[in-house]
């Protein structure tokens, strides 16, 4: 009997809906269709909305938020044991990590199981590296085991340490183009169109959202003869930003705001 291949993904979150979560979902399906066993471990807890990721709800490990050097050796070994417990004689093992901290865990896991470790940084910006982080990421980069999500990613990562030549700016396109699907949704079905209807798809944490709300309030006040509807498709992690927006618009009589919260599809 041919042994299956094992693919372990270390990612920040499988909850709510964002590009990283959809990428993980698509990667899992692609890998399974091509004969891989897939495990996903994550370190930020939340409600799992994507059905294909619910399999991994029990794989929550908050300890992975911090790099391994924050823990004593016995604790490190215990956490690595939890990740590697599902490996039973697989003929090929690959570990993929998505953040700077998870990359260090990924390297230790791969070393324990004699697997290959690939770092795929899904962030759009990076804090300054420490000296030991620089040495580690430089090592992985020279082995061509480090990639970002755009041709600017690695230049941003190594900024202040060394220039990355154009031919060494390794990046991959995260596959998450399947975010739209024709499905029944009670919130959408209840929407009554107004004289002017405005739609926005976003996470509420994005910097432009407060300015968007302010401008629409100004627009509504300048067009009091029109009934206006703003539908925001998205939400915030803890729900606080929804409350702030509803509070800001509550006295604008000709403006209705609907925030759907996170949806998938």
mmCIF file of C-alpha atoms in Angstrom:
data_model
loop_
_atom_site.group_PDB
_atom_site.id
_atom_site.type_symbol
_atom_site.label_atom_id
_atom_site.label_comp_id
_atom_site.label_asym_id
_atom_site.label_seq_id
_atom_site.Cartn_x
_atom_site.Cartn_y
_atom_site.Cartn_z
ATOM 1 C CA UNK A 1 0.000 0.000 0.000
ATOM 2 C CA UNK A 2 1.436 3.342 -1.029
ATOM 3 C CA UNK A 3 1.923 5.689 1.934
ATOM 4 C CA UNK A 4 0.113 9.017 1.716
ATOM 5 C CA UNK A 5 1.847 12.369 1.756
ATOM 6 C CA UNK A 6 1.359 14.737 4.700
ATOM 7 C CA UNK A 7 0.933 18.521 4.505
ATOM 8 C CA UNK A 8 0.852 20.567 7.721
ATOM 9 C CA UNK A 9 -0.221 24.228 7.610
ATOM 10 C CA UNK A 10 0.550 26.584 10.507
ATOM 11 C CA UNK A 11 -1.647 29.665 10.106
ATOM 12 C CA UNK A 12 -2.827 32.443 12.447
ATOM 13 C CA UNK A 13 -6.567 31.849 12.123
ATOM 14 C CA UNK A 14 -9.237 29.708 10.493
ATOM 15 C CA UNK A 15 -12.095 31.801 11.925
ATOM 16 C CA UNK A 16 -14.268 34.458 10.292
ATOM 17 C CA UNK A 17 -13.555 35.071 6.603
ATOM 18 C CA UNK A 18 -10.479 36.666 5.074
ATOM 19 C CA UNK A 19 -8.028 36.051 2.273
ATOM 20 C CA UNK A 20 -5.782 33.839 4.418
ATOM 21 C CA UNK A 21 -8.664 31.657 5.585
ATOM 22 C CA UNK A 22 -10.020 31.198 2.058
ATOM 23 C CA UNK A 23 -6.510 30.413 0.820
ATOM 24 C CA UNK A 24 -6.180 27.702 3.496
ATOM 25 C CA UNK A 25 -9.547 26.254 2.507
ATOM 26 C CA UNK A 26 -8.626 26.153 -1.185
ATOM 27 C CA UNK A 27 -5.164 24.751 -0.497
ATOM 28 C CA UNK A 28 -6.621 21.978 1.681
ATOM 29 C CA UNK A 29 -9.071 20.940 -1.048
ATOM 30 C CA UNK A 30 -6.404 21.037 -3.770
ATOM 31 C CA UNK A 31 -3.964 18.989 -1.694
ATOM 32 C CA UNK A 32 -6.543 16.364 -0.730
ATOM 33 C CA UNK A 33 -7.557 15.979 -4.364
ATOM 34 C CA UNK A 34 -3.892 15.253 -5.103
ATOM 35 C CA UNK A 35 -3.380 12.554 -2.482
ATOM 36 C CA UNK A 36 -2.201 14.518 0.568
ATOM 37 C CA UNK A 37 -3.331 14.220 4.179
ATOM 38 C CA UNK A 38 -3.806 17.785 5.441
ATOM 39 C CA UNK A 39 -3.654 19.171 8.976
ATOM 40 C CA UNK A 40 -4.091 22.850 9.853
ATOM 41 C CA UNK A 41 -3.059 24.328 13.224
ATOM 42 C CA UNK A 42 -3.921 27.890 14.259
ATOM 43 C CA UNK A 43 -3.338 30.253 17.185
ATOM 44 C CA UNK A 44 -6.139 32.869 17.135
ATOM 45 C CA UNK A 45 -9.513 31.598 18.275
ATOM 46 C CA UNK A 46 -12.831 32.654 16.751
ATOM 47 C CA UNK A 47 -15.974 31.349 15.117
ATOM 48 C CA UNK A 48 -15.158 29.090 12.157
ATOM 49 C CA UNK A 49 -17.485 30.104 9.305
ATOM 50 C CA UNK A 50 -15.908 28.202 6.413
ATOM 51 C CA UNK A 51 -17.316 24.661 6.500
ATOM 52 C CA UNK A 52 -14.209 23.049 4.982
ATOM 53 C CA UNK A 53 -12.088 24.351 7.893
ATOM 54 C CA UNK A 54 -14.362 23.171 10.722
ATOM 55 C CA UNK A 55 -12.487 19.840 10.700
ATOM 56 C CA UNK A 56 -9.577 21.663 12.348
ATOM 57 C CA UNK A 57 -11.405 23.503 15.174
ATOM 58 C CA UNK A 58 -9.727 21.234 17.748
ATOM 59 C CA UNK A 59 -6.262 22.183 16.420
ATOM 60 C CA UNK A 60 -6.250 25.527 18.242
ATOM 61 C CA UNK A 61 -2.846 26.215 19.855
ATOM 62 C CA UNK A 62 -2.612 29.682 21.379
ATOM 63 C CA UNK A 63 1.023 28.993 22.312
ATOM 64 C CA UNK A 64 2.012 29.306 18.638
ATOM 65 C CA UNK A 65 1.321 33.054 18.753
ATOM 66 C CA UNK A 66 4.740 33.503 20.340
ATOM 67 C CA UNK A 67 8.040 32.253 18.866
ATOM 68 C CA UNK A 68 9.532 29.109 20.441
ATOM 69 C CA UNK A 69 12.275 30.994 22.275
ATOM 70 C CA UNK A 70 9.641 32.331 24.698
ATOM 71 C CA UNK A 71 9.205 28.818 26.138
ATOM 72 C CA UNK A 72 11.353 26.312 27.997
ATOM 73 C CA UNK A 73 12.560 23.301 26.052
ATOM 74 C CA UNK A 74 10.095 20.850 27.665
ATOM 75 C CA UNK A 75 7.156 23.049 26.624
ATOM 76 C CA UNK A 76 8.481 23.402 23.083
ATOM 77 C CA UNK A 77 8.714 19.622 22.755
ATOM 78 C CA UNK A 78 5.172 19.206 24.110
ATOM 79 C CA UNK A 79 3.733 21.626 21.522
ATOM 80 C CA UNK A 80 5.679 20.003 18.687
ATOM 81 C CA UNK A 81 4.396 16.591 19.833
ATOM 82 C CA UNK A 82 0.812 17.841 19.484
ATOM 83 C CA UNK A 83 1.438 18.940 15.896
ATOM 84 C CA UNK A 84 3.260 15.772 14.856
ATOM 85 C CA UNK A 85 0.979 13.214 16.556
ATOM 86 C CA UNK A 86 -1.024 12.598 13.384
ATOM 87 C CA UNK A 87 2.034 11.576 11.345
ATOM 88 C CA UNK A 88 2.133 7.819 10.833
ATOM 89 C CA UNK A 89 4.705 6.694 8.315
ATOM 90 C CA UNK A 90 3.922 9.210 5.593
ATOM 91 C CA UNK A 91 6.379 8.988 2.723
ATOM 92 C CA UNK A 92 6.626 12.756 2.175
ATOM 93 C CA UNK A 93 5.990 15.565 4.675
ATOM 94 C CA UNK A 94 5.758 19.309 4.017
ATOM 95 C CA UNK A 95 5.184 22.052 6.601
ATOM 96 C CA UNK A 96 3.922 25.475 5.484
ATOM 97 C CA UNK A 97 3.913 28.475 7.836
ATOM 98 C CA UNK A 98 2.332 31.904 7.356
ATOM 99 C CA UNK A 99 3.844 34.323 9.908
ATOM 100 C CA UNK A 100 7.251 35.128 11.354
ATOM 101 C CA UNK A 101 6.515 33.404 14.678
ATOM 102 C CA UNK A 102 4.896 30.376 13.033
ATOM 103 C CA UNK A 103 7.883 30.071 10.696
ATOM 104 C CA UNK A 104 10.125 29.277 13.655
ATOM 105 C CA UNK A 105 7.691 26.640 14.882
ATOM 106 C CA UNK A 106 7.490 25.252 11.354
ATOM 107 C CA UNK A 107 11.248 24.847 11.192
ATOM 108 C CA UNK A 108 11.323 22.912 14.467
ATOM 109 C CA UNK A 109 8.398 20.699 13.409
ATOM 110 C CA UNK A 110 10.012 19.915 10.047
ATOM 111 C CA UNK A 111 13.319 19.121 11.760
ATOM 112 C CA UNK A 112 11.580 16.712 14.152
ATOM 113 C CA UNK A 113 9.850 14.764 11.347
ATOM 114 C CA UNK A 114 12.529 15.126 8.639
ATOM 115 C CA UNK A 115 10.162 17.117 6.441
ATOM 116 C CA UNK A 116 10.517 20.170 4.219
ATOM 117 C CA UNK A 117 9.480 23.544 5.629
ATOM 118 C CA UNK A 118 8.218 26.331 3.374
ATOM 119 C CA UNK A 119 7.537 29.837 4.721
ATOM 120 C CA UNK A 120 4.759 31.637 2.864
ATOM 121 C CA UNK A 121 4.266 35.040 4.512
ATOM 122 C CA UNK A 122 0.691 36.226 3.962
ATOM 123 C CA UNK A 123 1.137 39.626 5.638
ATOM 124 C CA UNK A 124 1.170 42.869 3.644
ATOM 125 C CA UNK A 125 3.675 44.607 5.946
ATOM 126 C CA UNK A 126 6.314 43.571 8.489
ATOM 127 C CA UNK A 127 7.801 44.928 11.691
ATOM 128 C CA UNK A 128 11.571 45.312 11.878
ATOM 129 C CA UNK A 129 13.432 42.005 12.231
ATOM 130 C CA UNK A 130 15.705 41.275 15.169
ATOM 131 C CA UNK A 131 19.222 40.028 14.429
ATOM 132 C CA UNK A 132 18.398 36.370 15.065
ATOM 133 C CA UNK A 133 15.205 36.640 12.953
ATOM 134 C CA UNK A 134 17.214 38.154 10.118
ATOM 135 C CA UNK A 135 19.721 35.284 10.187
ATOM 136 C CA UNK A 136 16.915 32.709 10.141
ATOM 137 C CA UNK A 137 14.931 34.293 7.297
ATOM 138 C CA UNK A 138 18.106 34.959 5.334
ATOM 139 C CA UNK A 139 18.965 31.246 5.661
ATOM 140 C CA UNK A 140 15.498 30.217 4.427
ATOM 141 C CA UNK A 141 15.618 32.761 1.598
ATOM 142 C CA UNK A 142 18.948 31.497 0.317
ATOM 143 C CA UNK A 143 17.453 27.972 0.281
ATOM 144 C CA UNK A 144 14.505 29.321 -1.761
ATOM 145 C CA UNK A 145 12.118 28.214 1.005
ATOM 146 C CA UNK A 146 10.697 31.684 1.679
ATOM 147 C CA UNK A 147 8.060 33.547 -0.341
ATOM 148 C CA UNK A 148 5.638 36.436 0.083
ATOM 149 C CA UNK A 149 2.339 37.361 -1.558
ATOM 150 C CA UNK A 150 3.751 40.079 -3.850
ATOM 151 C CA UNK A 151 7.056 41.028 -5.467
ATOM 152 C CA UNK A 152 7.479 43.686 -2.746
ATOM 153 C CA UNK A 153 7.041 41.319 0.238
ATOM 154 C CA UNK A 154 10.622 40.137 0.707
ATOM 155 C CA UNK A 155 12.071 43.609 0.110
ATOM 156 C CA UNK A 156 9.834 44.869 2.930
ATOM 157 C CA UNK A 157 10.789 41.936 5.164
ATOM 158 C CA UNK A 158 14.549 42.514 4.765
ATOM 159 C CA UNK A 159 14.382 46.331 4.722
ATOM 160 C CA UNK A 160 17.332 47.748 6.628
ATOM 161 C CA UNK A 161 19.340 44.511 6.402
ATOM 162 C CA UNK A 162 20.035 43.849 2.751
ATOM 163 C CA UNK A 163 18.647 44.572 -0.669
ATOM 164 C CA UNK A 164 16.812 41.742 -2.410
ATOM 165 C CA UNK A 165 17.546 41.493 -6.136
ATOM 166 C CA UNK A 166 14.601 41.464 -8.496
ATOM 167 C CA UNK A 167 15.186 37.818 -9.397
ATOM 168 C CA UNK A 168 15.188 36.856 -5.675
ATOM 169 C CA UNK A 169 11.876 38.475 -4.728
ATOM 170 C CA UNK A 170 10.068 35.151 -4.552
ATOM 171 C CA UNK A 171 6.303 35.386 -4.270
ATOM 172 C CA UNK A 172 3.223 33.261 -4.872
ATOM 173 C CA UNK A 173 -0.346 34.205 -5.709
ATOM 174 C CA UNK A 174 -2.649 33.062 -2.900
ATOM 175 C CA UNK A 175 -5.589 31.318 -4.529
ATOM 176 C CA UNK A 176 -8.806 32.786 -3.131
ATOM 177 C CA UNK A 177 -10.876 33.798 -6.144
ATOM 178 C CA UNK A 178 -13.948 31.768 -5.118
ATOM 179 C CA UNK A 179 -15.383 34.239 -2.605
ATOM 180 C CA UNK A 180 -18.684 34.830 -4.431
ATOM 181 C CA UNK A 181 -21.456 32.294 -4.852
ATOM 182 C CA UNK A 182 -25.200 32.507 -5.515
ATOM 183 C CA UNK A 183 -26.719 31.427 -2.187
ATOM 184 C CA UNK A 184 -29.801 32.291 -0.142
ATOM 185 C CA UNK A 185 -29.153 34.797 2.650
ATOM 186 C CA UNK A 186 -31.830 36.140 5.029
ATOM 187 C CA UNK A 187 -30.104 39.491 5.563
ATOM 188 C CA UNK A 188 -29.777 40.104 1.827
ATOM 189 C CA UNK A 189 -33.372 39.009 1.196
ATOM 190 C CA UNK A 190 -34.667 41.572 3.735
ATOM 191 C CA UNK A 191 -32.911 44.530 2.106
ATOM 192 C CA UNK A 192 -35.316 47.081 0.605
ATOM 193 C CA UNK A 193 -33.681 49.301 -1.982
ATOM 194 C CA UNK A 194 -33.835 53.075 -1.497
ATOM 195 C CA UNK A 195 -33.424 56.101 -3.782
ATOM 196 C CA UNK A 196 -29.647 55.726 -3.505
ATOM 197 C CA UNK A 197 -27.993 52.392 -2.633
ATOM 198 C CA UNK A 198 -24.323 52.086 -1.711
ATOM 199 C CA UNK A 199 -22.460 48.810 -1.203
ATOM 200 C CA UNK A 200 -19.056 48.137 0.334
ATOM 201 C CA UNK A 201 -17.223 44.834 0.867
ATOM 202 C CA UNK A 202 -14.589 45.143 3.576
ATOM 203 C CA UNK A 203 -13.237 44.259 6.994
ATOM 204 C CA UNK A 204 -14.271 47.054 9.338
ATOM 205 C CA UNK A 205 -10.706 47.315 10.683
ATOM 206 C CA UNK A 206 -9.542 48.811 7.369
ATOM 207 C CA UNK A 207 -8.250 52.387 7.749
ATOM 208 C CA UNK A 208 -10.598 53.876 5.145
ATOM 209 C CA UNK A 209 -13.846 52.775 6.869
ATOM 210 C CA UNK A 210 -14.218 55.703 9.369
ATOM 211 C CA UNK A 211 -13.678 58.205 6.542
ATOM 212 C CA UNK A 212 -16.164 56.312 4.364
ATOM 213 C CA UNK A 213 -18.840 56.591 7.073
ATOM 214 C CA UNK A 214 -18.103 60.298 7.639
ATOM 215 C CA UNK A 215 -18.388 61.075 3.918
ATOM 216 C CA UNK A 216 -21.660 59.171 3.541
ATOM 217 C CA UNK A 217 -23.109 61.076 6.523
ATOM 218 C CA UNK A 218 -22.125 64.346 4.827
ATOM 219 C CA UNK A 219 -23.641 63.097 1.565
ATOM 220 C CA UNK A 220 -26.898 62.139 3.329
ATOM 221 C CA UNK A 221 -27.132 65.532 5.049
ATOM 222 C CA UNK A 222 -26.626 67.273 1.704
ATOM 223 C CA UNK A 223 -29.397 65.185 0.054
ATOM 224 C CA UNK A 224 -32.178 65.123 2.642
ATOM 225 C CA UNK A 225 -34.761 64.622 -0.119
ATOM 226 C CA UNK A 226 -33.273 61.171 -0.864
ATOM 227 C CA UNK A 227 -33.505 57.961 1.164
ATOM 228 C CA UNK A 228 -30.076 56.321 1.232
ATOM 229 C CA UNK A 229 -29.047 52.750 2.016
ATOM 230 C CA UNK A 230 -25.500 51.678 2.866
ATOM 231 C CA UNK A 231 -24.844 47.935 2.941
ATOM 232 C CA UNK A 232 -21.468 46.862 4.338
ATOM 233 C CA UNK A 233 -20.675 43.234 3.565
ATOM 234 C CA UNK A 234 -18.188 42.239 6.255
ATOM 235 C CA UNK A 235 -17.631 42.702 9.955
ATOM 236 C CA UNK A 236 -15.077 43.155 12.730
ATOM 237 C CA UNK A 237 -13.378 40.578 14.930
ATOM 238 C CA UNK A 238 -15.190 41.405 18.185
ATOM 239 C CA UNK A 239 -18.223 43.356 16.936
ATOM 240 C CA UNK A 240 -17.238 46.666 18.544
ATOM 241 C CA UNK A 241 -16.763 48.527 15.259
ATOM 242 C CA UNK A 242 -20.313 47.673 14.160
ATOM 243 C CA UNK A 243 -21.642 49.369 17.329
ATOM 244 C CA UNK A 244 -19.544 52.482 16.660
ATOM 245 C CA UNK A 245 -20.858 52.806 13.099
ATOM 246 C CA UNK A 246 -24.508 52.296 14.099
ATOM 247 C CA UNK A 247 -24.092 54.907 16.855
ATOM 248 C CA UNK A 248 -22.635 57.471 14.404
ATOM 249 C CA UNK A 249 -25.525 57.174 11.933
ATOM 250 C CA UNK A 250 -28.460 56.705 14.334
ATOM 251 C CA UNK A 251 -29.669 60.327 14.040
ATOM 252 C CA UNK A 252 -29.406 60.563 10.242
ATOM 253 C CA UNK A 253 -33.061 60.050 9.370
ATOM 254 C CA UNK A 254 -32.624 59.492 5.624
ATOM 255 C CA UNK A 255 -29.731 57.024 5.987
ATOM 256 C CA UNK A 256 -30.097 53.311 6.751
ATOM 257 C CA UNK A 257 -27.015 51.190 7.390
ATOM 258 C CA UNK A 258 -26.935 47.389 7.251
ATOM 259 C CA UNK A 259 -23.766 45.517 8.294
ATOM 260 C CA UNK A 260 -23.981 41.838 7.424
ATOM 261 C CA UNK A 261 -21.080 40.563 9.551
ATOM 262 C CA UNK A 262 -18.678 38.011 8.114
ATOM 263 C CA UNK A 263 -20.160 35.862 5.361
ATOM 264 C CA UNK A 264 -18.925 32.871 3.405
ATOM 265 C CA UNK A 265 -19.573 32.627 0.547
#
